[in-house]
Amino acid sequence: MECKTFNALWLTDIDGTLIPSNNASPLVFSRISSFLKVLENYCVLTVPVTFKTRAELKELSRTLNYSFKAYVAEGGCSIIISQTLANPYQWKAGDGEEVITLCRNRSVLNVVFHSVDNTSCRDRYVRLTSLTPREASELLNASLKEAENAVKREFTEVVYSGSSECQQLIEKEAVSHGFKAFRTHRFLHLGEAGKEEAVKLLLNLIGYRVKGLTISSGDSPADAEFLRLAETSIIVSNSHTEWFRKYPYVKITNNIPHSLIDIISRHLLLKQPFE
């Protein structure tokens, strides 16, 4: 089913929001897949906004047996729009997708690590792209296939350090060199753009086709800026949410993804107000 206009737009983070961060079962993926297809039948456009790579998102689509019409990858550095969604007068790609990049190659980030390597933190951090797939699998607590796709980063770097002092130093160095740094639950993500910039550009490109409500969902301060762009924001978190300054918002504390599916379903499909 092709929708000329959409009754709603759902912008959502993936890990820890739509999908549990660790060891999601086939039943979970089946439930998510079925729900996304129901939303599509009601002309609700779902757009992942994530730090995942393009390769990871393609694999996720295969796992879900569902094709997203648009998604934001690598924390805002890449916007991918399908041919069915893109403005035909702007269409350039020949493989079914239009790719818009907001960042340069991740090699520009090397200057940050050259600076860090002159400090006591030299051997106290790891860059995801420097690891073998097996090493990345252990660090991410993910399958080998997932790890292989996670290290295929074009624009961003993911950093892990067991030292909060070193994490703060790397973040400070990145910002001092003009880059952006975003903390998630375990990692530091470095790049040249954020989710907010990518979502704003995406809305400029396709917003005219959305005639109803825009909802956003995320689970960490790294999602805060793009969450604020929606009319209704949903935070999936068991911890404090002082980092989110827009009111009102909805908070979900557990049972991923079922609680999120329930509240999206009640509001978009059953037209019930949020409590």
mmCIF file of C-alpha atoms in Angstrom:
data_model
loop_
_atom_site.group_PDB
_atom_site.id
_atom_site.type_symbol
_atom_site.label_atom_id
_atom_site.label_comp_id
_atom_site.label_asym_id
_atom_site.label_seq_id
_atom_site.Cartn_x
_atom_site.Cartn_y
_atom_site.Cartn_z
ATOM 1 C CA MET A 1 0.000 0.000 0.000
ATOM 2 C CA GLU A 2 1.379 3.394 -1.015
ATOM 3 C CA CYS A 3 0.202 6.446 0.903
ATOM 4 C CA LYS A 4 0.265 9.819 -0.828
ATOM 5 C CA THR A 5 -0.040 11.456 2.581
ATOM 6 C CA PHE A 6 0.518 10.104 6.090
ATOM 7 C CA ASN A 7 -1.860 10.247 9.009
ATOM 8 C CA ALA A 8 1.037 10.403 11.465
ATOM 9 C CA LEU A 9 4.817 10.284 11.698
ATOM 10 C CA TRP A 10 6.673 8.215 14.310
ATOM 11 C CA LEU A 11 10.351 9.067 14.790
ATOM 12 C CA THR A 12 12.022 6.459 16.985
ATOM 13 C CA ASP A 13 15.373 5.454 18.384
ATOM 14 C CA ILE A 14 16.046 1.713 18.082
ATOM 15 C CA ASP A 15 18.265 0.162 20.781
ATOM 16 C CA GLY A 16 16.759 0.456 24.233
ATOM 17 C CA THR A 17 13.622 2.054 22.809
ATOM 18 C CA LEU A 18 11.988 -0.070 20.136
ATOM 19 C CA ILE A 19 14.213 -3.097 20.660
ATOM 20 C CA PRO A 20 15.720 -4.304 23.964
ATOM 21 C CA SER A 21 19.446 -3.540 24.072
ATOM 22 C CA ASN A 22 20.398 -7.157 24.722
ATOM 23 C CA ASN A 23 19.217 -10.444 23.274
ATOM 24 C CA ALA A 24 15.838 -9.626 21.765
ATOM 25 C CA SER A 25 13.935 -12.833 21.078
ATOM 26 C CA PRO A 26 12.406 -13.838 17.725
ATOM 27 C CA LEU A 27 8.994 -13.252 19.310
ATOM 28 C CA VAL A 28 9.930 -9.634 20.014
ATOM 29 C CA PHE A 29 11.005 -9.065 16.420
ATOM 30 C CA SER A 30 7.804 -10.733 15.215
ATOM 31 C CA ARG A 31 5.677 -8.447 17.371
ATOM 32 C CA ILE A 32 7.503 -5.339 16.159
ATOM 33 C CA SER A 33 7.253 -6.446 12.540
ATOM 34 C CA SER A 34 3.507 -7.056 12.778
ATOM 35 C CA PHE A 35 2.943 -3.683 14.438
ATOM 36 C CA LEU A 36 4.962 -1.764 11.855
ATOM 37 C CA LYS A 37 2.908 -3.356 9.088
ATOM 38 C CA VAL A 38 -0.326 -2.409 10.843
ATOM 39 C CA LEU A 39 0.868 1.189 11.129
ATOM 40 C CA GLU A 40 1.771 1.198 7.453
ATOM 41 C CA ASN A 41 -1.723 -0.001 6.565
ATOM 42 C CA TYR A 42 -3.071 3.021 8.430
ATOM 43 C CA CYS A 43 -0.632 5.318 6.589
ATOM 44 C CA VAL A 44 1.539 5.977 9.621
ATOM 45 C CA LEU A 45 5.159 6.568 8.606
ATOM 46 C CA THR A 46 7.777 5.061 10.947
ATOM 47 C CA VAL A 47 11.310 6.479 10.720
ATOM 48 C CA PRO A 48 14.209 5.053 12.775
ATOM 49 C CA VAL A 49 16.540 7.735 14.159
ATOM 50 C CA THR A 50 19.563 5.866 15.418
ATOM 51 C CA PHE A 51 23.317 5.583 15.891
ATOM 52 C CA LYS A 52 23.213 2.319 13.958
ATOM 53 C CA THR A 53 25.008 2.100 10.642
ATOM 54 C CA ARG A 54 23.291 1.796 7.294
ATOM 55 C CA ALA A 55 24.439 -1.833 7.171
ATOM 56 C CA GLU A 56 22.867 -2.510 10.573
ATOM 57 C CA LEU A 57 19.579 -0.962 9.491
ATOM 58 C CA LYS A 58 19.468 -3.001 6.308
ATOM 59 C CA GLU A 59 20.016 -6.155 8.366
ATOM 60 C CA LEU A 60 17.310 -5.038 10.803
ATOM 61 C CA SER A 61 14.910 -4.610 7.883
ATOM 62 C CA ARG A 62 15.676 -8.154 6.784
ATOM 63 C CA THR A 63 15.138 -9.473 10.308
ATOM 64 C CA LEU A 64 11.814 -7.660 10.608
ATOM 65 C CA ASN A 65 10.812 -8.409 7.012
ATOM 66 C CA TYR A 66 9.888 -4.747 6.811
ATOM 67 C CA SER A 67 11.233 -1.950 4.613
ATOM 68 C CA PHE A 68 11.501 1.479 6.224
ATOM 69 C CA LYS A 69 10.732 4.249 3.764
ATOM 70 C CA ALA A 70 13.240 6.537 5.474
ATOM 71 C CA TYR A 71 15.757 6.334 8.273
ATOM 72 C CA VAL A 72 18.444 8.381 9.963
ATOM 73 C CA ALA A 73 21.707 6.482 10.488
ATOM 74 C CA GLU A 74 24.950 7.075 12.393
ATOM 75 C CA GLY A 75 23.443 9.590 14.784
ATOM 76 C CA GLY A 76 22.333 12.039 12.105
ATOM 77 C CA CYS A 77 25.209 11.832 9.644
ATOM 78 C CA SER A 78 23.192 9.984 7.041
ATOM 79 C CA ILE A 79 19.565 10.221 5.877
ATOM 80 C CA ILE A 80 18.277 7.470 3.606
ATOM 81 C CA ILE A 81 14.998 7.988 1.749
ATOM 82 C CA SER A 82 13.346 5.380 -0.453
ATOM 83 C CA GLN A 83 12.338 6.120 -4.016
ATOM 84 C CA THR A 84 8.670 5.747 -3.072
ATOM 85 C CA LEU A 85 8.981 8.579 -0.531
ATOM 86 C CA ALA A 86 11.385 10.958 -2.224
ATOM 87 C CA ASN A 87 10.221 13.860 -4.325
ATOM 88 C CA PRO A 88 10.524 12.563 -7.916
ATOM 89 C CA TYR A 89 11.928 15.913 -9.026
ATOM 90 C CA GLN A 90 14.777 15.509 -6.520
ATOM 91 C CA TRP A 91 15.426 11.892 -7.419
ATOM 92 C CA LYS A 92 19.016 11.061 -8.335
ATOM 93 C CA ALA A 93 19.867 7.573 -7.098
ATOM 94 C CA GLY A 94 19.514 4.489 -9.200
ATOM 95 C CA ASP A 95 19.358 1.793 -6.502
ATOM 96 C CA GLY A 96 15.985 2.615 -4.957
ATOM 97 C CA GLU A 97 17.315 4.928 -2.265
ATOM 98 C CA GLU A 98 18.415 8.541 -2.007
ATOM 99 C CA VAL A 99 21.273 9.067 0.474
ATOM 100 C CA ILE A 100 21.889 12.482 2.011
ATOM 101 C CA THR A 101 25.065 12.893 4.041
ATOM 102 C CA LEU A 102 25.621 15.586 6.640
ATOM 103 C CA CYS A 103 29.151 14.532 7.650
ATOM 104 C CA ARG A 104 32.543 13.871 6.136
ATOM 105 C CA ASN A 105 34.351 10.549 6.325
ATOM 106 C CA ARG A 106 35.124 9.485 9.893
ATOM 107 C CA SER A 107 38.850 9.866 9.198
ATOM 108 C CA VAL A 108 38.435 13.568 10.054
ATOM 109 C CA LEU A 109 37.987 12.445 13.668
ATOM 110 C CA ASN A 110 41.561 11.141 13.822
ATOM 111 C CA VAL A 111 42.742 14.531 15.043
ATOM 112 C CA VAL A 112 40.785 13.966 18.259
ATOM 113 C CA PHE A 113 42.496 10.671 18.987
ATOM 114 C CA HIS A 114 45.925 12.040 18.106
ATOM 115 C CA SER A 115 45.388 14.584 20.873
ATOM 116 C CA VAL A 116 44.091 11.991 23.337
ATOM 117 C CA ASP A 117 47.064 9.726 22.643
ATOM 118 C CA ASN A 118 49.334 12.400 24.076
ATOM 119 C CA THR A 119 47.622 12.039 27.467
ATOM 120 C CA SER A 120 47.418 9.402 30.197
ATOM 121 C CA CYS A 121 44.266 8.054 28.513
ATOM 122 C CA ARG A 122 46.252 6.743 25.551
ATOM 123 C CA ASP A 123 45.681 3.069 26.412
ATOM 124 C CA ARG A 124 42.442 3.463 28.327
ATOM 125 C CA TYR A 125 39.900 3.578 25.517
ATOM 126 C CA VAL A 126 38.956 1.614 22.404
ATOM 127 C CA ARG A 127 37.476 2.721 19.106
ATOM 128 C CA LEU A 128 34.845 0.362 17.755
ATOM 129 C CA THR A 129 36.209 0.578 14.216
ATOM 130 C CA SER A 130 39.648 -0.578 15.412
ATOM 131 C CA LEU A 131 38.258 -3.925 16.618
ATOM 132 C CA THR A 132 37.803 -7.191 14.777
ATOM 133 C CA PRO A 133 34.184 -8.336 14.430
ATOM 134 C CA ARG A 134 34.760 -10.904 17.181
ATOM 135 C CA GLU A 135 36.210 -8.297 19.535
ATOM 136 C CA ALA A 136 33.361 -5.930 18.683
ATOM 137 C CA SER A 137 30.876 -8.724 19.343
ATOM 138 C CA GLU A 138 32.209 -9.118 22.876
ATOM 139 C CA LEU A 139 32.231 -5.382 23.548
ATOM 140 C CA LEU A 140 28.711 -4.857 22.201
ATOM 141 C CA ASN A 141 27.339 -8.109 23.610
ATOM 142 C CA ALA A 142 25.973 -8.771 20.137
ATOM 143 C CA SER A 143 26.113 -11.537 17.550
ATOM 144 C CA LEU A 144 29.052 -11.720 15.172
ATOM 145 C CA LYS A 145 26.848 -10.631 12.270
ATOM 146 C CA GLU A 146 25.568 -7.616 14.214
ATOM 147 C CA ALA A 147 29.125 -6.678 15.172
ATOM 148 C CA GLU A 148 30.309 -6.933 11.568
ATOM 149 C CA ASN A 149 27.665 -4.406 10.542
ATOM 150 C CA ALA A 150 28.301 -2.167 13.557
ATOM 151 C CA VAL A 151 31.963 -1.616 12.676
ATOM 152 C CA LYS A 152 31.059 -0.546 9.118
ATOM 153 C CA ARG A 153 30.924 3.082 10.121
ATOM 154 C CA GLU A 154 31.288 5.702 7.404
ATOM 155 C CA PHE A 155 30.984 8.959 9.327
ATOM 156 C CA THR A 156 31.115 8.416 13.075
ATOM 157 C CA GLU A 157 33.225 6.773 15.742
ATOM 158 C CA VAL A 158 32.015 4.856 18.783
ATOM 159 C CA VAL A 159 34.319 4.985 21.790
ATOM 160 C CA TYR A 160 34.338 2.867 24.936
ATOM 161 C CA SER A 161 36.304 3.607 28.074
ATOM 162 C CA GLY A 162 35.985 2.153 31.540
ATOM 163 C CA SER A 163 37.294 5.445 32.875
ATOM 164 C CA SER A 164 34.793 8.277 33.246
ATOM 165 C CA GLU A 165 37.747 10.663 33.387
ATOM 166 C CA CYS A 166 38.990 9.496 29.985
ATOM 167 C CA GLN A 167 35.511 9.556 28.522
ATOM 168 C CA GLN A 168 35.174 13.176 29.629
ATOM 169 C CA LEU A 169 38.583 13.986 28.163
ATOM 170 C CA ILE A 170 37.703 12.468 24.779
ATOM 171 C CA GLU A 171 34.392 14.316 24.758
ATOM 172 C CA LYS A 172 36.149 17.591 25.581
ATOM 173 C CA GLU A 173 38.766 17.058 22.855
ATOM 174 C CA ALA A 174 36.080 16.279 20.284
ATOM 175 C CA VAL A 175 34.127 19.438 21.075
ATOM 176 C CA SER A 176 37.298 21.556 21.083
ATOM 177 C CA HIS A 177 37.987 20.373 17.516
ATOM 178 C CA GLY A 178 34.493 21.335 16.386
ATOM 179 C CA PHE A 179 32.871 17.891 16.523
ATOM 180 C CA LYS A 180 29.793 16.691 18.353
ATOM 181 C CA ALA A 181 29.874 14.126 21.162
ATOM 182 C CA PHE A 182 26.872 12.165 22.418
ATOM 183 C CA ARG A 183 26.773 9.821 25.387
ATOM 184 C CA THR A 184 24.569 6.775 25.414
ATOM 185 C CA HIS A 185 24.382 4.243 28.235
ATOM 186 C CA ARG A 186 27.841 2.729 27.621
ATOM 187 C CA PHE A 187 29.438 4.539 24.727
ATOM 188 C CA LEU A 188 30.528 7.913 23.423
ATOM 189 C CA HIS A 189 29.545 8.708 19.829
ATOM 190 C CA LEU A 190 31.577 11.250 17.875
ATOM 191 C CA GLY A 191 30.593 12.893 14.597
ATOM 192 C CA GLU A 192 29.862 16.132 12.787
ATOM 193 C CA ALA A 193 26.079 16.172 13.074
ATOM 194 C CA GLY A 194 23.354 15.122 15.474
ATOM 195 C CA LYS A 195 19.955 13.515 15.249
ATOM 196 C CA GLU A 196 18.270 16.909 15.536
ATOM 197 C CA GLU A 197 19.888 18.304 12.377
ATOM 198 C CA ALA A 198 19.009 15.202 10.388
ATOM 199 C CA VAL A 199 15.398 15.115 11.561
ATOM 200 C CA LYS A 200 14.934 18.816 10.774
ATOM 201 C CA LEU A 201 16.211 18.252 7.240
ATOM 202 C CA LEU A 202 14.052 15.159 6.824
ATOM 203 C CA LEU A 203 10.967 17.084 7.960
ATOM 204 C CA ASN A 204 11.760 19.811 5.449
ATOM 205 C CA LEU A 205 11.905 17.193 2.701
ATOM 206 C CA ILE A 206 8.871 15.057 3.522
ATOM 207 C CA GLY A 207 6.908 17.004 6.142
ATOM 208 C CA TYR A 208 4.412 18.229 3.564
ATOM 209 C CA ARG A 209 3.182 14.630 3.254
ATOM 210 C CA VAL A 210 2.426 14.262 6.976
ATOM 211 C CA LYS A 211 -1.074 15.530 7.749
ATOM 212 C CA GLY A 212 -1.355 14.328 11.339
ATOM 213 C CA LEU A 213 0.533 14.015 14.609
ATOM 214 C CA THR A 214 4.314 13.649 14.894
ATOM 215 C CA ILE A 215 5.474 11.404 17.762
ATOM 216 C CA SER A 216 9.047 10.738 18.858
ATOM 217 C CA SER A 217 10.547 8.110 21.166
ATOM 218 C CA GLY A 218 14.021 7.649 22.642
ATOM 219 C CA ASP A 219 15.852 6.492 25.747
ATOM 220 C CA SER A 220 18.853 8.728 26.475
ATOM 221 C CA PRO A 221 20.074 12.334 26.548
ATOM 222 C CA ALA A 222 21.542 11.690 23.085
ATOM 223 C CA ASP A 223 17.935 11.626 21.833
ATOM 224 C CA ALA A 224 16.776 14.766 23.633
ATOM 225 C CA GLU A 225 17.089 17.257 20.776
ATOM 226 C CA PHE A 226 15.203 15.253 18.173
ATOM 227 C CA LEU A 227 12.580 14.216 20.735
ATOM 228 C CA ARG A 228 11.706 17.879 21.248
ATOM 229 C CA LEU A 229 10.890 18.321 17.563
ATOM 230 C CA ALA A 230 7.752 16.187 17.855
ATOM 231 C CA GLU A 231 4.356 17.226 19.136
ATOM 232 C CA THR A 232 4.375 14.277 21.531
ATOM 233 C CA SER A 233 7.573 12.859 23.052
ATOM 234 C CA ILE A 234 7.943 9.425 24.639
ATOM 235 C CA ILE A 235 10.918 8.574 26.855
ATOM 236 C CA VAL A 236 11.770 4.926 27.518
ATOM 237 C CA SER A 237 13.833 4.986 30.694
ATOM 238 C CA ASN A 238 14.088 3.443 34.138
ATOM 239 C CA SER A 239 16.265 6.315 35.338
ATOM 240 C CA HIS A 240 15.869 10.041 35.814
ATOM 241 C CA THR A 241 14.769 12.221 32.927
ATOM 242 C CA GLU A 242 15.955 15.661 34.047
ATOM 243 C CA TRP A 243 17.778 15.910 30.721
ATOM 244 C CA PHE A 244 14.461 16.343 28.909
ATOM 245 C CA ARG A 245 13.066 19.866 29.161
ATOM 246 C CA LYS A 246 9.918 19.756 27.052
ATOM 247 C CA TYR A 247 6.579 19.190 28.759
ATOM 248 C CA PRO A 248 4.386 17.299 28.734
ATOM 249 C CA TYR A 249 5.973 13.991 27.790
ATOM 250 C CA VAL A 250 5.211 10.322 28.300
ATOM 251 C CA LYS A 251 7.572 8.059 30.245
ATOM 252 C CA ILE A 252 7.745 4.282 29.823
ATOM 253 C CA THR A 253 9.881 2.379 32.303
ATOM 254 C CA ASN A 254 9.899 -1.259 31.231
ATOM 255 C CA ASN A 255 8.543 -4.066 29.050
ATOM 256 C CA ILE A 256 10.256 -3.099 25.790
ATOM 257 C CA PRO A 257 8.779 -3.004 23.167
ATOM 258 C CA HIS A 258 5.311 -3.936 24.364
ATOM 259 C CA SER A 259 4.616 -0.815 26.454
ATOM 260 C CA LEU A 260 5.771 1.434 23.620
ATOM 261 C CA ILE A 261 3.686 -0.447 21.065
ATOM 262 C CA ASP A 262 0.686 -0.195 23.380
ATOM 263 C CA ILE A 263 0.875 3.557 23.845
ATOM 264 C CA ILE A 264 1.567 4.254 20.158
ATOM 265 C CA SER A 265 -1.314 1.980 19.209
ATOM 266 C CA ARG A 266 -3.772 3.568 21.633
ATOM 267 C CA HIS A 267 -2.992 7.061 20.460
ATOM 268 C CA LEU A 268 -2.578 6.584 16.722
ATOM 269 C CA LEU A 269 -4.904 3.701 15.998
ATOM 270 C CA LEU A 270 -7.528 3.920 18.730
ATOM 271 C CA LYS A 271 -7.317 7.735 18.963
ATOM 272 C CA GLN A 272 -7.154 7.685 22.750
ATOM 273 C CA PRO A 273 -5.346 10.556 24.515
ATOM 274 C CA PHE A 274 -2.136 10.007 26.443
ATOM 275 C CA GLU A 275 -2.582 9.842 30.209
#
